[in-house]
PDB file of C-alpha atoms in Angstrom:
ATOM      1  CA  ARG A 129     108.800  44.570 119.796  1.00 46.00           C
ATOM      2  CA  TYR A 130     112.567  44.120 119.593  1.00 48.00           C
ATOM      3  CA  ASN A 131     114.352  40.897 120.486  1.00 53.00           C
ATOM      4  CA  GLY A 132     111.501  39.913 122.785  1.00 55.00           C
ATOM      5  CA  SER A 133     111.501  43.306 124.453  1.00 56.00           C
ATOM      6  CA  THR A 134     108.939  46.063 124.243  1.00 54.00           C
ATOM      7  CA  ILE A 135     109.780  49.561 123.047  1.00 58.00           C
ATOM      8  CA  THR A 136     107.970  52.151 125.169  1.00 61.00           C
ATOM      9  CA  ASN A 137     106.438  55.381 123.854  1.00 61.00           C
ATOM     10  CA  SER A 138     109.535  57.241 125.034  1.00 65.00           C
ATOM     11  CA  GLY A 139     111.683  55.027 122.829  1.00 64.00           C
ATOM     12  CA  LYS A 140     113.193  53.112 125.753  1.00 65.00           C
ATOM     13  CA  LEU A 141     113.575  49.369 125.635  1.00 63.00           C
ATOM     14  CA  ASN A 142     112.286  47.324 128.544  1.00 70.00           C
ATOM     15  CA  ASN A 143     114.034  44.071 129.480  1.00 78.00           C
ATOM     16  CA  MET A 144     116.627  44.358 126.718  1.00 77.00           C
ATOM     17  CA  ASN A 145     119.062  41.461 126.384  1.00 82.00           C
ATOM     18  CA  TYR A 146     121.175  41.336 123.269  1.00 82.00           C
ATOM     19  CA  GLY A 147     124.692  40.172 122.447  1.00 89.00           C
ATOM     20  CA  ASN A 148     127.479  39.079 124.759  1.00 90.00           C
ATOM     21  CA  ASP A 149     131.124  39.723 125.521  1.00 93.00           C
ATOM     22  CA  LYS A 150     132.611  36.286 124.942  1.00 95.00           C
ATOM     23  CA  LYS A 151     135.321  37.232 122.418  1.00 95.00           C
ATOM     24  CA  SER A 152     138.926  36.689 123.292  1.00 96.00           C
ATOM     25  CA  ALA A 153     140.962  39.846 123.918  1.00 97.00           C
ATOM     26  CA  LEU A 154     142.811  39.185 120.649  1.00 97.00           C
ATOM     27  CA  GLN A 155     139.558  38.926 118.652  1.00 96.00           C
ATOM     28  CA  ALA A 156     138.213  42.072 120.338  1.00 96.00           C
ATOM     29  CA  LYS A 157     141.381  43.990 119.450  1.00 96.00           C
ATOM     30  CA  TYR A 158     141.200  42.717 115.865  1.00 93.00           C
ATOM     31  CA  ASP A 159     137.574  43.832 115.614  1.00 92.00           C
ATOM     32  CA  ALA A 160     138.465  47.248 117.077  1.00 95.00           C
ATOM     33  CA  GLN A 161     141.119  47.668 114.387  1.00 94.00           C
ATOM     34  CA  LYS A 162     138.595  46.782 111.673  1.00 91.00           C
ATOM     35  CA  ILE A 163     136.349  49.546 112.984  1.00 93.00           C
ATOM     36  CA  ALA A 164     139.255  52.015 113.224  1.00 95.00           C
ATOM     37  CA  PHE A 165     140.080  51.493 109.554  1.00 94.00           C
ATOM     38  CA  GLY A 166     136.479  50.973 108.438  1.00 95.00           C
ATOM     39  CA  PRO A 167     136.035  54.208 106.464  1.00 95.00           C
ATOM     40  CA  ILE A 168     139.293  53.651 104.602  1.00 95.00           C
ATOM     41  CA  MET A 169     138.454  50.054 103.840  1.00 96.00           C
ATOM     42  CA  PHE A 170     134.971  51.060 102.677  1.00 97.00           C
ATOM     43  CA  GLN A 171     136.549  53.426 100.149  1.00 97.00           C
ATOM     44  CA  ALA A 172     139.037  50.746  99.088  1.00 98.00           C
ATOM     45  CA  ALA A 173     136.198  48.253  98.489  1.00 98.00           C
ATOM     46  CA  ARG A 174     134.262  50.859  96.549  1.00 98.00           C
ATOM     47  CA  SER A 175     137.338  51.623  94.432  1.00 98.00           C
ATOM     48  CA  LEU A 176     137.891  47.917  93.736  1.00 98.00           C
ATOM     49  CA  ARG A 177     134.331  47.842  92.424  1.00 98.00           C
ATOM     50  CA  ASN A 178     134.280  51.161  90.563  1.00 98.00           C
ATOM     51  CA  LEU A 179     137.706  50.806  88.943  1.00 98.00           C
ATOM     52  CA  ASN A 180     136.632  47.423  87.521  1.00 98.00           C
ATOM     53  CA  ILE A 181     139.193  45.421  89.460  1.00 98.00           C
ATOM     54  CA  LEU A 182     136.548  43.100  90.912  1.00 98.00           C
ATOM     55  CA  GLU A 183     134.910  42.712  87.488  1.00 98.00           C
ATOM     56  CA  THR A 184     138.262  41.932  85.877  1.00 98.00           C
ATOM     57  CA  LEU A 185     139.010  39.280  88.487  1.00 98.00           C
ATOM     58  CA  GLU A 186     135.502  37.851  88.104  1.00 98.00           C
ATOM     59  CA  ASN A 187     136.161  37.553  84.362  1.00 98.00           C
ATOM     60  CA  HIS A 188     139.292  35.520  85.205  1.00 98.00           C
ATOM     61  CA  ARG A 189     137.771  33.530  88.046  1.00 97.00           C
ATOM     62  CA  LYS A 190     139.373  30.214  87.109  1.00 97.00           C
ATOM     63  CA  THR A 191     142.924  31.387  86.372  1.00 98.00           C
ATOM     64  CA  GLY A 192     143.276  34.521  88.490  1.00 98.00           C
ATOM     65  CA  LEU A 193     145.575  37.361  87.494  1.00 98.00           C
ATOM     66  CA  THR A 194     148.905  38.717  88.634  1.00 98.00           C
ATOM     67  CA  MET A 195     149.053  42.234  90.023  1.00 98.00           C
ATOM     68  CA  THR A 196     150.610  43.474  86.788  1.00 98.00           C
ATOM     69  CA  GLU A 197     147.932  41.789  84.693  1.00 98.00           C
ATOM     70  CA  VAL A 198     145.196  43.424  86.791  1.00 98.00           C
ATOM     71  CA  ALA A 199     146.854  46.822  86.332  1.00 98.00           C
ATOM     72  CA  GLU A 200     147.181  46.356  82.577  1.00 98.00           C
ATOM     73  CA  LYS A 201     143.630  45.087  82.064  1.00 98.00           C
ATOM     74  CA  CYS A 202     142.174  47.925  84.186  1.00 98.00           C
ATOM     75  CA  ASN A 203     144.475  50.573  82.661  1.00 98.00           C
ATOM     76  CA  LEU A 204     145.770  51.559  86.106  1.00 98.00           C
ATOM     77  CA  LYS A 205     149.197  52.047  87.648  1.00 98.00           C
ATOM     78  CA  VAL A 206     150.651  49.023  89.444  1.00 98.00           C
ATOM     79  CA  TYR A 207     151.178  51.002  92.683  1.00 98.00           C
ATOM     80  CA  GLY A 208     147.487  51.875  93.021  1.00 98.00           C
ATOM     81  CA  VAL A 209     146.412  48.369  92.100  1.00 98.00           C
ATOM     82  CA  LYS A 210     148.810  46.974  94.732  1.00 98.00           C
ATOM     83  CA  VAL A 211     147.255  49.184  97.418  1.00 98.00           C
ATOM     84  CA  LEU A 212     143.735  48.116  96.471  1.00 98.00           C
ATOM     85  CA  LEU A 213     144.573  44.428  96.100  1.00 98.00           C
ATOM     86  CA  GLU A 214     146.154  44.408  99.573  1.00 97.00           C
ATOM     87  CA  ALA A 215     143.044  46.087 100.988  1.00 97.00           C
ATOM     88  CA  GLY A 216     140.889  43.563  99.118  1.00 97.00           C
ATOM     89  CA  ILE A 217     142.739  40.707 100.785  1.00 97.00           C
ATOM     90  CA  SER A 218     142.216  42.291 104.226  1.00 94.00           C
ATOM     91  CA  LEU A 219     138.527  42.709 103.438  1.00 96.00           C
ATOM     92  CA  GLU A 220     138.346  39.105 102.222  1.00 96.00           C
ATOM     93  CA  LEU A 221     137.082  40.290  98.846  1.00 98.00           C
ATOM     94  CA  LEU A 222     140.134  38.668  97.243  1.00 98.00           C
ATOM     95  CA  TYR A 223     142.684  35.979  97.929  1.00 98.00           C
ATOM     96  CA  VAL A 224     146.100  35.189  96.442  1.00 98.00           C
ATOM     97  CA  LYS A 225     147.393  31.834  95.341  1.00 98.00           C
ATOM     98  CA  GLU A 226     150.838  31.529  93.757  1.00 97.00           C
ATOM     99  CA  ASN A 227     150.966  35.315  93.135  1.00 97.00           C
ATOM    100  CA  ARG A 228     147.626  35.259  91.304  1.00 98.00           C
ATOM    101  CA  TYR A 229     144.640  37.173  92.641  1.00 98.00           C
ATOM    102  CA  PHE A 230     141.149  35.689  92.756  1.00 98.00           C
ATOM    103  CA  ILE A 231     137.767  37.125  93.725  1.00 98.00           C
ATOM    104  CA  THR A 232     136.022  35.562  96.738  1.00 98.00           C
ATOM    105  CA  LYS A 233     132.301  35.006  97.241  1.00 98.00           C
ATOM    106  CA  THR A 234     132.217  38.202  99.297  1.00 98.00           C
ATOM    107  CA  GLY A 235     133.926  40.032  96.437  1.00 98.00           C
ATOM    108  CA  TRP A 236     131.325  38.633  94.052  1.00 98.00           C
ATOM    109  CA  PHE A 237     128.516  40.025  96.223  1.00 98.00           C
ATOM    110  CA  MET A 238     130.300  43.389  96.409  1.00 98.00           C
ATOM    111  CA  LEU A 239     130.369  43.362  92.613  1.00 98.00           C
ATOM    112  CA  LYS A 240     127.064  41.761  91.611  1.00 98.00           C
ATOM    113  CA  ASP A 241     124.538  42.028  94.456  1.00 98.00           C
ATOM    114  CA  ASP A 242     122.009  44.823  93.865  1.00 98.00           C
ATOM    115  CA  LEU A 243     121.290  45.347  97.576  1.00 98.00           C
ATOM    116  CA  THR A 244     124.991  45.691  98.345  1.00 98.00           C
ATOM    117  CA  ARG A 245     125.442  48.146  95.463  1.00 97.00           C
ATOM    118  CA  VAL A 246     122.473  50.281  96.534  1.00 98.00           C
ATOM    119  CA  ASN A 247     123.590  50.328 100.176  1.00 97.00           C
ATOM    120  CA  MET A 248     127.173  51.169  99.281  1.00 97.00           C
ATOM    121  CA  ASP A 249     126.145  53.971  96.912  1.00 97.00           C
ATOM    122  CA  PHE A 250     123.723  55.356  99.522  1.00 97.00           C
ATOM    123  CA  THR A 251     126.408  55.273 102.198  1.00 97.00           C
ATOM    124  CA  HIS A 252     128.940  56.978  99.949  1.00 97.00           C
ATOM    125  CA  ASP A 253     126.775  59.531  98.133  1.00 97.00           C
ATOM    126  CA  VAL A 254     124.240  60.442 100.807  1.00 96.00           C
ATOM    127  CA  ASN A 255     125.869  59.816 104.185  1.00 95.00           C
ATOM    128  CA  TYR A 256     129.641  59.665 104.009  1.00 95.00           C
ATOM    129  CA  LEU A 257     130.615  63.346 104.149  1.00 95.00           C
ATOM    130  CA  GLY A 258     127.814  64.301 106.518  1.00 94.00           C
ATOM    131  CA  PHE A 259     128.752  61.658 109.064  1.00 95.00           C
ATOM    132  CA  TYR A 260     131.920  63.599 109.801  1.00 95.00           C
ATOM    133  CA  ASP A 261     129.644  65.747 111.983  1.00 96.00           C
ATOM    134  CA  LEU A 262     127.809  62.875 113.701  1.00 95.00           C
ATOM    135  CA  GLU A 263     129.043  63.769 117.198  1.00 96.00           C
ATOM    136  CA  LYS A 264     127.930  67.370 116.760  1.00 96.00           C
ATOM    137  CA  SER A 265     124.561  66.202 115.385  1.00 94.00           C
ATOM    138  CA  ILE A 266     123.985  64.009 118.428  1.00 95.00           C
ATOM    139  CA  ALA A 267     125.145  66.672 120.882  1.00 97.00           C
ATOM    140  CA  GLU A 268     122.993  69.399 119.304  1.00 94.00           C
ATOM    141  CA  GLY A 269     120.021  67.252 118.306  1.00 93.00           C
ATOM    142  CA  ARG A 270     119.937  68.241 114.652  1.00 91.00           C
ATOM    143  CA  PRO A 271     121.429  66.945 111.378  1.00 92.00           C
ATOM    144  CA  GLU A 272     124.654  68.978 111.263  1.00 94.00           C
ATOM    145  CA  GLY A 273     126.088  66.876 108.441  1.00 94.00           C
ATOM    146  CA  LEU A 274     123.256  67.901 106.148  1.00 94.00           C
ATOM    147  CA  LYS A 275     125.090  71.170 105.495  1.00 94.00           C
ATOM    148  CA  VAL A 276     127.291  69.349 102.954  1.00 95.00           C
ATOM    149  CA  PHE A 277     124.249  69.570 100.655  1.00 95.00           C
ATOM    150  CA  GLY A 278     122.465  72.727 101.782  1.00 93.00           C
ATOM    151  CA  GLN A 279     120.933  74.655 104.646  1.00 92.00           C
ATOM    152  CA  TRP A 280     117.811  72.658 105.451  1.00 91.00           C
ATOM    153  CA  ASP A 281     116.368  71.327 108.678  1.00 90.00           C
ATOM    154  CA  THR A 282     115.764  67.912 107.077  1.00 91.00           C
ATOM    155  CA  ILE A 283     116.959  66.134 103.951  1.00 91.00           C
ATOM    156  CA  TYR A 284     113.373  66.001 102.692  1.00 93.00           C
ATOM    157  CA  GLU A 285     113.272  69.773 102.233  1.00 93.00           C
ATOM    158  CA  GLY A 286     116.240  69.609  99.892  1.00 93.00           C
ATOM    159  CA  LEU A 287     115.604  66.400  97.936  1.00 93.00           C
ATOM    160  CA  SER A 288     114.895  68.242  94.691  1.00 94.00           C
ATOM    161  CA  LYS A 289     118.078  70.312  95.116  1.00 94.00           C
ATOM    162  CA  LEU A 290     120.479  67.459  95.834  1.00 95.00           C
ATOM    163  CA  PRO A 291     123.158  66.635  93.259  1.00 95.00           C
ATOM    164  CA  LYS A 292     121.938  64.128  90.675  1.00 96.00           C
ATOM    165  CA  ASN A 293     124.066  61.220  91.943  1.00 95.00           C
ATOM    166  CA  VAL A 294     122.933  61.836  95.530  1.00 96.00           C
ATOM    167  CA  ARG A 295     119.268  61.923  94.490  1.00 96.00           C
ATOM    168  CA  LYS A 296     119.737  58.738  92.480  1.00 97.00           C
ATOM    169  CA  SER A 297     121.310  56.954  95.446  1.00 97.00           C
ATOM    170  CA  TRP A 298     118.675  58.293  97.836  1.00 95.00           C
ATOM    171  CA  PHE A 299     115.763  57.046  95.761  1.00 96.00           C
ATOM    172  CA  ALA A 300     117.420  53.717  94.951  1.00 97.00           C
ATOM    173  CA  PHE A 301     117.818  53.152  98.681  1.00 96.00           C
TER     174      PHE A 301
END
């Protein structure tokens, strides 16, 4: 059963009713832009986490840090930190008050929540490169993106041959 509907043996949903289209045109356009930049923003969020920017801001939760202070404490160039901090604001992982950057609750979950970490690592390590071929996979009815790891019909055939980080993310998921 799905949302009060029954899934048939053929995988079709009977009597499906889900969602609506009540957004304003402006909200719909905003949401479309979030999707358009989604892969880039995903990588920016991951970099904020992996380059210890979120951790550094969490450690200075009460006072916040300037852009230069973040760069110094993370041993990174100011330009790169600026790019990531701006992305973090767009993603609502961070906010700025009087030129000082602070981590938000969402940023905290990106940093500290185990489920979020596992899902992000799985998405990046296992799926990200292969999803480039999603359209081809759907059109041809087979996992075309799997070729980034090897020539198998399913991921299960190649689990023992996957790179260590990919295996780790797969099994954590």
